mmCIF file of C-alpha atoms in Angstrom:
data_model
loop_
_atom_site.group_PDB
_atom_site.id
_atom_site.type_symbol
_atom_site.label_atom_id
_atom_site.label_comp_id
_atom_site.label_asym_id
_atom_site.label_seq_id
_atom_site.Cartn_x
_atom_site.Cartn_y
_atom_site.Cartn_z
ATOM 1 C CA MET A 1 -12.437 46.984 39.195
ATOM 2 C CA LEU A 2 -12.026 46.196 35.488
ATOM 3 C CA SER A 3 -11.683 49.931 34.799
ATOM 4 C CA ARG A 4 -8.521 50.036 36.935
ATOM 5 C CA LEU A 5 -6.723 47.452 34.794
ATOM 6 C CA THR A 6 -4.214 48.666 32.244
ATOM 7 C CA PRO A 7 -4.873 47.942 28.564
ATOM 8 C CA ARG A 8 -1.804 45.682 28.490
ATOM 9 C CA LEU A 9 -3.098 43.623 31.420
ATOM 10 C CA ILE A 10 -6.559 43.374 29.864
ATOM 11 C CA SER A 11 -4.991 42.178 26.646
ATOM 12 C CA GLY A 12 -3.003 39.579 28.570
ATOM 13 C CA LEU A 13 -6.088 38.325 30.403
ATOM 14 C CA LEU A 14 -8.016 38.012 27.153
ATOM 15 C CA ALA A 15 -5.161 36.061 25.574
ATOM 16 C CA ALA A 16 -5.006 33.758 28.582
ATOM 17 C CA GLY A 17 -8.735 33.205 28.372
ATOM 18 C CA LEU A 18 -8.509 32.306 24.718
ATOM 19 C CA ALA A 19 -5.680 29.906 25.488
ATOM 20 C CA LEU A 20 -7.724 28.212 28.215
ATOM 21 C CA THR A 21 -10.650 27.911 25.840
ATOM 22 C CA ALA A 22 -8.394 26.315 23.262
ATOM 23 C CA LEU A 23 -7.035 23.923 25.847
ATOM 24 C CA ALA A 24 -10.500 23.012 27.032
ATOM 25 C CA SER A 25 -11.700 21.839 23.654
ATOM 26 C CA PRO A 26 -8.763 20.461 21.666
ATOM 27 C CA LEU A 27 -9.732 17.022 22.907
ATOM 28 C CA ALA A 28 -11.839 16.728 19.763
ATOM 29 C CA ALA A 29 -8.735 17.281 17.661
ATOM 30 C CA GLU A 30 -6.531 15.327 20.054
ATOM 31 C CA GLU A 31 -8.731 12.256 19.719
ATOM 32 C CA ARG A 32 -8.544 12.348 15.937
ATOM 33 C CA PRO A 33 -5.917 10.065 14.389
ATOM 34 C CA ALA A 34 -2.727 12.068 13.849
ATOM 35 C CA LYS A 35 -2.604 10.814 10.266
ATOM 36 C CA GLU A 36 -5.718 12.841 9.485
ATOM 37 C CA LEU A 37 -4.161 16.013 10.865
ATOM 38 C CA PHE A 38 -0.815 15.599 9.112
ATOM 39 C CA GLY A 39 -2.363 14.215 5.938
ATOM 40 C CA ALA A 40 -4.459 17.368 5.566
ATOM 41 C CA LYS A 41 -1.412 19.655 5.383
ATOM 42 C CA ARG A 42 -0.453 20.477 1.815
ATOM 43 C CA LEU A 43 2.616 22.588 2.652
ATOM 44 C CA PRO A 44 5.388 22.276 5.263
ATOM 45 C CA ALA A 45 5.844 24.188 8.490
ATOM 46 C CA LYS A 46 7.721 27.417 7.857
ATOM 47 C CA MET A 47 10.408 26.661 10.426
ATOM 48 C CA VAL A 48 14.074 25.753 10.598
ATOM 49 C CA SER A 49 14.540 22.259 9.163
ATOM 50 C CA ALA A 50 14.516 19.701 11.970
ATOM 51 C CA PRO A 51 13.222 16.142 12.430
ATOM 52 C CA TYR A 52 11.471 15.300 15.704
ATOM 53 C CA GLY A 53 10.987 11.803 17.064
ATOM 54 C CA SER A 54 11.752 8.503 15.381
ATOM 55 C CA TYR A 55 11.403 7.308 11.814
ATOM 56 C CA ALA A 56 8.049 5.690 12.666
ATOM 57 C CA LYS A 57 6.762 8.144 15.268
ATOM 58 C CA GLY A 58 7.621 11.749 14.583
ATOM 59 C CA CYS A 59 7.364 14.743 12.265
ATOM 60 C CA ILE A 60 9.553 17.254 10.441
ATOM 61 C CA ALA A 61 9.753 21.030 10.507
ATOM 62 C CA GLY A 62 11.010 22.988 7.530
ATOM 63 C CA ALA A 63 10.767 20.205 4.970
ATOM 64 C CA VAL A 64 11.575 20.926 1.341
ATOM 65 C CA ALA A 65 10.149 19.313 -1.786
ATOM 66 C CA ILE A 66 12.245 17.676 -4.437
ATOM 67 C CA PRO A 67 11.203 18.956 -7.890
ATOM 68 C CA THR A 68 9.033 16.605 -9.874
ATOM 69 C CA ASP A 69 11.783 16.367 -12.504
ATOM 70 C CA GLY A 70 15.531 16.715 -12.453
ATOM 71 C CA PRO A 71 18.395 15.937 -14.799
ATOM 72 C CA ALA A 72 18.474 12.341 -13.533
ATOM 73 C CA TRP A 73 15.167 11.709 -11.736
ATOM 74 C CA GLN A 74 11.405 11.851 -11.999
ATOM 75 C CA ALA A 75 9.037 11.794 -9.011
ATOM 76 C CA MET A 76 6.203 9.281 -9.110
ATOM 77 C CA ARG A 77 2.614 9.152 -7.776
ATOM 78 C CA LEU A 78 2.475 12.939 -7.504
ATOM 79 C CA SER A 79 -1.069 12.950 -6.128
ATOM 80 C CA ARG A 80 0.208 11.561 -2.824
ATOM 81 C CA ASN A 81 2.132 14.787 -2.114
ATOM 82 C CA ARG A 82 4.974 12.856 -0.503
ATOM 83 C CA ARG A 83 7.963 14.513 -2.193
ATOM 84 C CA TRP A 84 8.966 16.275 1.021
ATOM 85 C CA GLY A 85 12.005 15.629 3.160
ATOM 86 C CA HIS A 86 14.838 17.022 5.202
ATOM 87 C CA PRO A 87 17.246 19.022 3.002
ATOM 88 C CA ASN A 88 19.933 16.393 3.709
ATOM 89 C CA MET A 89 17.756 13.691 2.183
ATOM 90 C CA ILE A 90 16.773 15.749 -0.829
ATOM 91 C CA ALA A 91 20.404 16.681 -1.498
ATOM 92 C CA LEU A 92 21.399 13.014 -1.241
ATOM 93 C CA LEU A 93 18.753 12.020 -3.779
ATOM 94 C CA GLU A 94 20.079 14.604 -6.206
ATOM 95 C CA GLN A 95 23.631 13.278 -5.765
ATOM 96 C CA PHE A 96 22.503 9.657 -5.964
ATOM 97 C CA SER A 97 20.613 10.282 -9.196
ATOM 98 C CA GLN A 98 23.746 11.667 -10.833
ATOM 99 C CA ASP A 99 25.920 8.830 -9.519
ATOM 100 C CA ALA A 100 23.340 6.312 -10.736
ATOM 101 C CA GLN A 101 23.745 7.541 -14.299
ATOM 102 C CA GLN A 102 27.487 7.051 -13.996
ATOM 103 C CA LEU A 103 26.707 3.401 -13.193
ATOM 104 C CA GLY A 104 24.732 3.052 -16.416
ATOM 105 C CA TRP A 105 21.288 3.547 -14.843
ATOM 106 C CA PRO A 106 19.059 5.899 -16.885
ATOM 107 C CA GLY A 107 17.822 7.809 -13.840
ATOM 108 C CA LEU A 108 15.834 7.385 -10.642
ATOM 109 C CA LEU A 109 12.095 7.031 -10.283
ATOM 110 C CA LEU A 110 11.408 8.478 -6.837
ATOM 111 C CA GLY A 111 8.653 7.023 -4.696
ATOM 112 C CA ASP A 112 7.464 8.274 -1.318
ATOM 113 C CA ILE A 113 9.730 10.409 0.843
ATOM 114 C CA SER A 114 7.491 12.104 3.414
ATOM 115 C CA GLN A 115 4.425 14.293 3.818
ATOM 116 C CA PRO A 116 4.932 18.081 4.003
ATOM 117 C CA ARG A 117 5.139 17.959 7.806
ATOM 118 C CA GLY A 118 5.956 14.291 8.114
ATOM 119 C CA GLY A 119 3.951 12.435 10.713
ATOM 120 C CA PRO A 120 1.783 9.356 10.226
ATOM 121 C CA MET A 121 0.481 8.902 6.692
ATOM 122 C CA LEU A 122 -3.136 8.507 5.745
ATOM 123 C CA SER A 123 -2.246 5.210 4.082
ATOM 124 C CA GLY A 124 0.742 3.064 3.359
ATOM 125 C CA HIS A 125 3.925 3.449 5.376
ATOM 126 C CA ALA A 126 4.454 3.256 9.097
ATOM 127 C CA SER A 127 7.840 4.931 8.703
ATOM 128 C CA HIS A 128 8.758 7.920 6.467
ATOM 129 C CA GLN A 129 7.629 10.276 9.262
ATOM 130 C CA VAL A 130 10.680 12.515 9.767
ATOM 131 C CA GLY A 131 11.805 13.209 6.211
ATOM 132 C CA LEU A 132 14.816 10.883 6.396
ATOM 133 C CA ASP A 133 13.415 7.948 4.365
ATOM 134 C CA ALA A 134 12.966 7.634 0.612
ATOM 135 C CA ASP A 135 11.783 4.927 -1.779
ATOM 136 C CA ILE A 136 13.497 4.297 -5.121
ATOM 137 C CA TRP A 137 11.806 2.210 -7.784
ATOM 138 C CA PHE A 138 13.632 -0.720 -9.329
ATOM 139 C CA THR A 139 12.114 0.408 -12.647
ATOM 140 C CA PRO A 140 14.608 2.519 -14.632
ATOM 141 C CA MET A 141 13.561 6.025 -15.633
ATOM 142 C CA PRO A 142 11.975 6.248 -19.126
ATOM 143 C CA ASP A 143 13.626 8.309 -21.837
ATOM 144 C CA HIS A 144 10.900 10.980 -21.783
ATOM 145 C CA ARG A 145 9.321 13.263 -19.206
ATOM 146 C CA MET A 146 6.201 11.463 -18.058
ATOM 147 C CA SER A 147 2.882 13.205 -17.605
ATOM 148 C CA ALA A 148 1.207 13.301 -14.193
ATOM 149 C CA GLU A 149 -1.199 10.622 -15.438
ATOM 150 C CA GLU A 150 1.646 8.337 -16.524
ATOM 151 C CA ARG A 151 3.258 8.706 -13.119
ATOM 152 C CA GLU A 152 0.031 7.598 -11.459
ATOM 153 C CA LYS A 153 -0.540 4.584 -13.702
ATOM 154 C CA LEU A 154 2.928 3.215 -14.462
ATOM 155 C CA PRO A 155 2.952 -0.242 -12.824
ATOM 156 C CA PHE A 156 5.647 -1.387 -10.436
ATOM 157 C CA THR A 157 8.130 -4.008 -11.613
ATOM 158 C CA SER A 158 8.865 -6.800 -9.170
ATOM 159 C CA MET A 159 12.346 -8.263 -9.107
ATOM 160 C CA LEU A 160 11.015 -11.634 -7.898
ATOM 161 C CA ASP A 161 10.084 -14.792 -9.718
ATOM 162 C CA LYS A 162 6.516 -15.144 -8.476
ATOM 163 C CA SER A 163 6.466 -18.868 -9.301
ATOM 164 C CA ARG A 164 9.153 -19.631 -6.720
ATOM 165 C CA PHE A 165 9.552 -18.807 -3.051
ATOM 166 C CA LEU A 166 11.813 -15.794 -2.409
ATOM 167 C CA THR A 167 13.732 -16.046 -5.647
ATOM 168 C CA VAL A 168 15.050 -13.173 -7.733
ATOM 169 C CA ASP A 169 13.907 -13.226 -11.350
ATOM 170 C CA SER A 170 17.100 -13.464 -13.409
ATOM 171 C CA ARG A 171 15.231 -12.085 -16.430
ATOM 172 C CA ARG A 172 14.769 -8.747 -14.650
ATOM 173 C CA TRP A 173 17.507 -8.436 -12.069
ATOM 174 C CA THR A 174 20.793 -7.201 -13.526
ATOM 175 C CA ALA A 175 24.277 -6.366 -12.332
ATOM 176 C CA THR A 176 23.299 -2.700 -12.660
ATOM 177 C CA HIS A 177 20.457 -3.197 -10.181
ATOM 178 C CA ALA A 178 23.008 -4.613 -7.758
ATOM 179 C CA ARG A 179 25.392 -1.697 -8.286
ATOM 180 C CA LEU A 180 22.542 0.746 -7.743
ATOM 181 C CA VAL A 181 21.586 -0.722 -4.359
ATOM 182 C CA MET A 182 25.200 -0.950 -3.221
ATOM 183 C CA LYS A 183 25.884 2.611 -4.343
ATOM 184 C CA ALA A 184 23.030 3.740 -2.114
ATOM 185 C CA ALA A 185 24.621 1.872 0.793
ATOM 186 C CA SER A 186 28.008 3.471 0.115
ATOM 187 C CA TYR A 187 27.101 6.992 1.253
ATOM 188 C CA PRO A 188 28.289 7.638 4.825
ATOM 189 C CA GLN A 189 25.051 9.421 5.750
ATOM 190 C CA VAL A 190 22.980 6.374 4.757
ATOM 191 C CA ASP A 191 22.118 4.237 7.769
ATOM 192 C CA ARG A 192 20.178 1.429 6.071
ATOM 193 C CA VAL A 193 18.934 0.278 2.683
ATOM 194 C CA PHE A 194 15.881 -1.994 2.922
ATOM 195 C CA VAL A 195 15.330 -4.675 0.265
ATOM 196 C CA ASN A 196 13.400 -7.903 -0.114
ATOM 197 C CA PRO A 197 15.122 -10.907 1.557
ATOM 198 C CA ALA A 198 15.570 -12.558 -1.850
ATOM 199 C CA ILE A 199 17.436 -9.502 -3.121
ATOM 200 C CA LYS A 200 19.633 -9.448 -0.030
ATOM 201 C CA LYS A 201 20.426 -13.144 -0.594
ATOM 202 C CA LYS A 202 21.236 -12.465 -4.250
ATOM 203 C CA LEU A 203 23.647 -9.719 -3.251
ATOM 204 C CA CYS A 204 25.269 -11.973 -0.653
ATOM 205 C CA GLU A 205 25.853 -14.594 -3.322
ATOM 206 C CA THR A 206 27.064 -12.361 -6.122
ATOM 207 C CA TRP A 207 28.477 -9.057 -4.870
ATOM 208 C CA GLN A 208 32.193 -8.760 -5.607
ATOM 209 C CA GLY A 209 32.754 -5.241 -4.269
ATOM 210 C CA ASP A 210 33.199 -3.968 -0.720
ATOM 211 C CA ARG A 211 31.480 -6.621 1.420
ATOM 212 C CA SER A 212 31.440 -4.371 4.479
ATOM 213 C CA LEU A 213 28.685 -2.294 2.872
ATOM 214 C CA LEU A 214 26.392 -5.323 2.688
ATOM 215 C CA GLY A 215 25.669 -4.939 6.395
ATOM 216 C CA LYS A 216 23.693 -1.783 5.650
ATOM 217 C CA VAL A 217 21.450 -3.673 3.232
ATOM 218 C CA ARG A 218 18.660 -5.056 5.418
ATOM 219 C CA PRO A 219 16.067 -7.683 4.464
ATOM 220 C CA ILE A 220 12.421 -6.785 5.029
ATOM 221 C CA TYR A 221 8.926 -7.746 3.884
ATOM 222 C CA GLY A 222 7.898 -6.474 0.458
ATOM 223 C CA HIS A 223 10.476 -4.237 -1.193
ATOM 224 C CA ASP A 224 10.695 -6.366 -4.319
ATOM 225 C CA GLU A 225 9.532 -3.442 -6.494
ATOM 226 C CA HIS A 226 11.541 -0.684 -4.815
ATOM 227 C CA PHE A 227 14.279 -0.215 -2.250
ATOM 228 C CA HIS A 228 14.162 2.086 0.734
ATOM 229 C CA ILE A 229 16.978 4.441 1.727
ATOM 230 C CA ARG A 230 17.179 5.681 5.320
ATOM 231 C CA ILE A 231 19.697 8.321 6.348
ATOM 232 C CA LYS A 232 21.032 9.080 9.801
ATOM 233 C CA CYS A 233 19.743 11.837 12.067
ATOM 234 C CA PRO A 234 21.345 15.123 10.967
ATOM 235 C CA GLU A 235 24.215 16.369 13.083
ATOM 236 C CA GLY A 236 22.940 18.560 15.908
ATOM 237 C CA ALA A 237 19.316 17.418 15.544
ATOM 238 C CA ALA A 238 18.682 16.868 19.252
ATOM 239 C CA GLY A 239 15.019 16.018 18.716
ATOM 240 C CA CYS A 240 15.748 13.198 16.273
ATOM 241 C CA LYS A 241 15.785 9.663 17.686
ATOM 242 C CA PRO A 242 18.354 7.481 15.885
ATOM 243 C CA GLN A 243 17.860 3.804 15.170
ATOM 244 C CA ALA A 244 20.090 1.191 16.773
ATOM 245 C CA ARG A 245 23.365 0.568 15.012
ATOM 246 C CA VAL A 246 23.451 -2.009 12.249
ATOM 247 C CA PRO A 247 24.922 -5.272 13.602
ATOM 248 C CA ALA A 248 28.531 -6.016 12.675
ATOM 249 C CA GLY A 249 29.197 -8.144 9.615
ATOM 250 C CA ASP A 250 27.714 -8.391 6.156
ATOM 251 C CA GLY A 251 24.347 -9.747 7.273
ATOM 252 C CA CYS A 252 24.725 -12.853 5.093
ATOM 253 C CA ASP A 253 24.277 -15.133 8.068
ATOM 254 C CA LYS A 254 21.632 -16.799 10.222
ATOM 255 C CA SER A 255 19.672 -13.565 10.459
ATOM 256 C CA LEU A 256 19.141 -13.728 6.706
ATOM 257 C CA ALA A 257 18.471 -17.466 6.756
ATOM 258 C CA TRP A 258 15.548 -16.847 9.112
ATOM 259 C CA TRP A 259 13.649 -15.167 6.289
ATOM 260 C CA PHE A 260 13.757 -18.430 4.341
ATOM 261 C CA THR A 261 11.994 -20.409 7.054
ATOM 262 C CA LYS A 262 8.238 -20.635 7.594
ATOM 263 C CA GLU A 263 8.218 -18.474 10.713
ATOM 264 C CA PRO A 264 8.263 -14.978 9.123
ATOM 265 C CA TRP A 265 5.408 -15.882 6.790
ATOM 266 C CA GLU A 266 3.037 -17.736 9.103
ATOM 267 C CA LYS A 267 -0.213 -16.018 9.922
ATOM 268 C CA PRO A 268 -0.828 -15.474 13.653
ATOM 269 C CA LYS A 269 -3.077 -18.144 15.081
ATOM 270 C CA PRO A 270 -6.274 -16.648 16.493
ATOM 271 C CA LYS A 271 -6.728 -17.178 20.209
ATOM 272 C CA LYS A 272 -9.804 -19.049 21.318
ATOM 273 C CA ASP A 273 -12.632 -16.777 22.495
ATOM 274 C CA ALA A 274 -10.487 -13.699 21.769
ATOM 275 C CA LYS A 275 -12.497 -10.493 21.575
ATOM 276 C CA PRO A 276 -12.195 -8.349 18.450
ATOM 277 C CA VAL A 277 -9.478 -5.747 18.833
ATOM 278 C CA LYS A 278 -10.530 -2.185 18.152
ATOM 279 C CA PRO A 279 -8.376 -0.341 15.608
ATOM 280 C CA TRP A 280 -5.753 1.847 17.273
ATOM 281 C CA TYR A 281 -4.362 4.973 15.662
ATOM 282 C CA VAL A 282 -1.468 7.193 16.641
ATOM 283 C CA LYS A 283 -2.720 10.415 18.211
ATOM 284 C CA MET A 284 -0.929 13.698 18.772
ATOM 285 C CA SER A 285 -0.251 12.727 22.389
ATOM 286 C CA ASP A 286 1.782 9.765 21.101
ATOM 287 C CA LEU A 287 4.131 12.026 19.125
ATOM 288 C CA PRO A 288 6.876 14.359 20.409
ATOM 289 C CA LYS A 289 5.473 17.600 21.840
ATOM 290 C CA ALA A 290 7.297 19.568 19.161
ATOM 291 C CA CYS A 291 5.013 17.978 16.559
ATOM 292 C CA GLY A 292 2.114 20.049 17.892
ATOM 293 C CA THR A 293 4.074 23.187 17.067
ATOM 294 C CA VAL A 294 5.015 21.800 13.653
ATOM 295 C CA LEU A 295 1.393 21.006 12.891
ATOM 296 C CA ALA A 296 0.152 24.456 13.980
ATOM 297 C CA SER A 297 2.936 26.458 12.331
ATOM 298 C CA ALA A 298 2.290 28.801 9.418
ATOM 299 C CA SER A 299 2.892 27.620 5.864
ATOM 300 C CA PRO A 300 5.112 29.230 3.231
ATOM 301 C CA SER A 301 3.411 31.338 0.580
ATOM 302 C CA SER A 302 3.711 28.654 -2.101
ATOM 303 C CA GLU A 303 5.135 25.234 -2.835
ATOM 304 C CA MET A 304 7.691 26.730 -5.201
ATOM 305 C CA GLU A 305 9.113 28.776 -2.332
ATOM 306 C CA VAL A 306 10.128 25.559 -0.556
ATOM 307 C CA THR A 307 11.013 23.386 -3.555
ATOM 308 C CA TYR A 308 14.643 22.313 -3.455
ATOM 309 C CA GLN A 309 16.891 24.250 -5.804
ATOM 310 C CA GLY A 310 19.877 22.023 -6.407
ATOM 311 C CA ASN A 311 22.962 22.572 -8.507
ATOM 312 C CA GLY A 312 23.521 26.032 -7.080
ATOM 313 C CA GLY A 313 19.890 27.080 -7.397
ATOM 314 C CA THR A 314 19.598 26.389 -11.131
ATOM 315 C CA SER A 315 16.884 23.726 -11.006
ATOM 316 C CA THR A 316 14.384 24.150 -13.835
ATOM 317 C CA ALA A 317 11.852 21.582 -12.597
ATOM 318 C CA LEU A 318 8.224 22.418 -11.953
ATOM 319 C CA ALA A 319 6.553 21.935 -8.576
ATOM 320 C CA PHE A 320 3.310 20.044 -8.360
ATOM 321 C CA SER A 321 0.716 19.150 -5.714
ATOM 322 C CA GLY A 322 -2.116 16.728 -6.348
ATOM 323 C CA ASN A 323 -5.318 15.812 -4.573
ATOM 324 C CA GLY A 324 -4.665 12.616 -2.642
ATOM 325 C CA GLY A 325 -4.157 9.160 -4.037
ATOM 326 C CA ASP A 326 -3.574 5.501 -3.511
ATOM 327 C CA ALA A 327 -1.368 4.013 -0.858
ATOM 328 C CA GLY A 328 1.707 1.902 -1.136
ATOM 329 C CA SER A 329 2.337 -1.377 0.623
ATOM 330 C CA SER A 330 1.345 -1.394 4.294
ATOM 331 C CA ILE A 331 3.690 -4.186 5.342
ATOM 332 C CA GLU A 332 6.564 -1.762 5.859
ATOM 333 C CA ALA A 333 5.434 -1.255 9.444
ATOM 334 C CA VAL A 334 8.164 -3.563 10.693
ATOM 335 C CA ILE A 335 10.863 -1.297 9.289
ATOM 336 C CA ALA A 336 10.699 0.874 12.405
ATOM 337 C CA ALA A 337 12.054 -1.948 14.548
ATOM 338 C CA ASP A 338 14.232 -3.477 11.821
ATOM 339 C CA THR A 339 12.707 -6.804 12.845
ATOM 340 C CA ALA A 340 13.901 -8.366 16.081
ATOM 341 C CA LEU A 341 15.317 -11.803 15.290
ATOM 342 C CA PRO A 342 15.750 -14.844 17.529
ATOM 343 C CA ALA A 343 19.235 -15.437 18.879
ATOM 344 C CA ILE A 344 19.607 -18.816 17.168
ATOM 345 C CA VAL A 345 18.132 -19.308 13.732
ATOM 346 C CA PRO A 346 18.213 -22.593 11.809
ATOM 347 C CA ILE A 347 19.708 -22.468 8.333
ATOM 348 C CA PRO A 348 17.019 -23.864 6.027
ATOM 349 C CA LEU A 349 17.503 -26.385 3.257
ATOM 350 C CA PRO A 350 16.364 -25.414 -0.264
ATOM 351 C CA ARG A 351 12.730 -26.367 -0.765
ATOM 352 C CA PRO A 352 9.923 -25.398 -3.185
ATOM 353 C CA PHE A 353 7.873 -23.001 -1.099
ATOM 354 C CA ARG A 354 4.918 -21.413 -2.828
#
């Protein structure tokens, strides 16, 4: 009977058989944490640029890398290989770096953006999964091009006075820092700028510019050493899940006051006789179906091929990929939900928290 089948039909049956075999055994891969699968990819999916899913549960096709150096920026912690993002984000960072210099800032030190194909990270962030988030250090750019080793070892600079509860250190925080954060919030494509609650409070007390932009500046855990820019889903990106709109107002209200109470900082009380909870990791089945295609897609021939060429394609920066590295702060997990707050929040009195 097999001899009566046409070559085309035989080929089709063989392909179907291979597909069934693949479907029968991917459970081994499916059960692996998605962060291992995405973290292993050194180059992006060679596809049309598109984010899929939400900022904290998704991936990105067709990501591009920002060069390690530009006229007004330097990328940090190169070994993490997290210089990848949607072209809209990378273009914004280029524009922001130039605008920052006009404000008197030497240049941007760029932290994590996303992995080559987005998705959950091996360590650090819970967000940054769709190429629409980027971290900017509060440390100004040095006056020389740093080596890869310098970029790994340069310490972060906190803007907080560590001897006092949620207080900005006036010896470090400057009016230029404030202008930098508010400039980031001024771009129409920017949806949110995450900062430490103390920095948000400082801006509420001192900012003399457009107060309507303060609503975009959102308080969150950590973020005393860097601020986090999040842009909106690109126009026409049907697979991208937007975040809820920022509440009306400048955010200098009871929602901010909540951060200065004990509640956000209290450790959960263990339940009596509670059984240990097994660690849970995001798996491929938890992500949009399109992320399977993104993960399996072919890669470009080289990193340089997909490194952003700004300023009309005249970028002279060198591309770089390292071999893994340390993680950033893990407390950014709450960014995905932007922290649900109680309806009524007491306004606290000043007190010497430690």
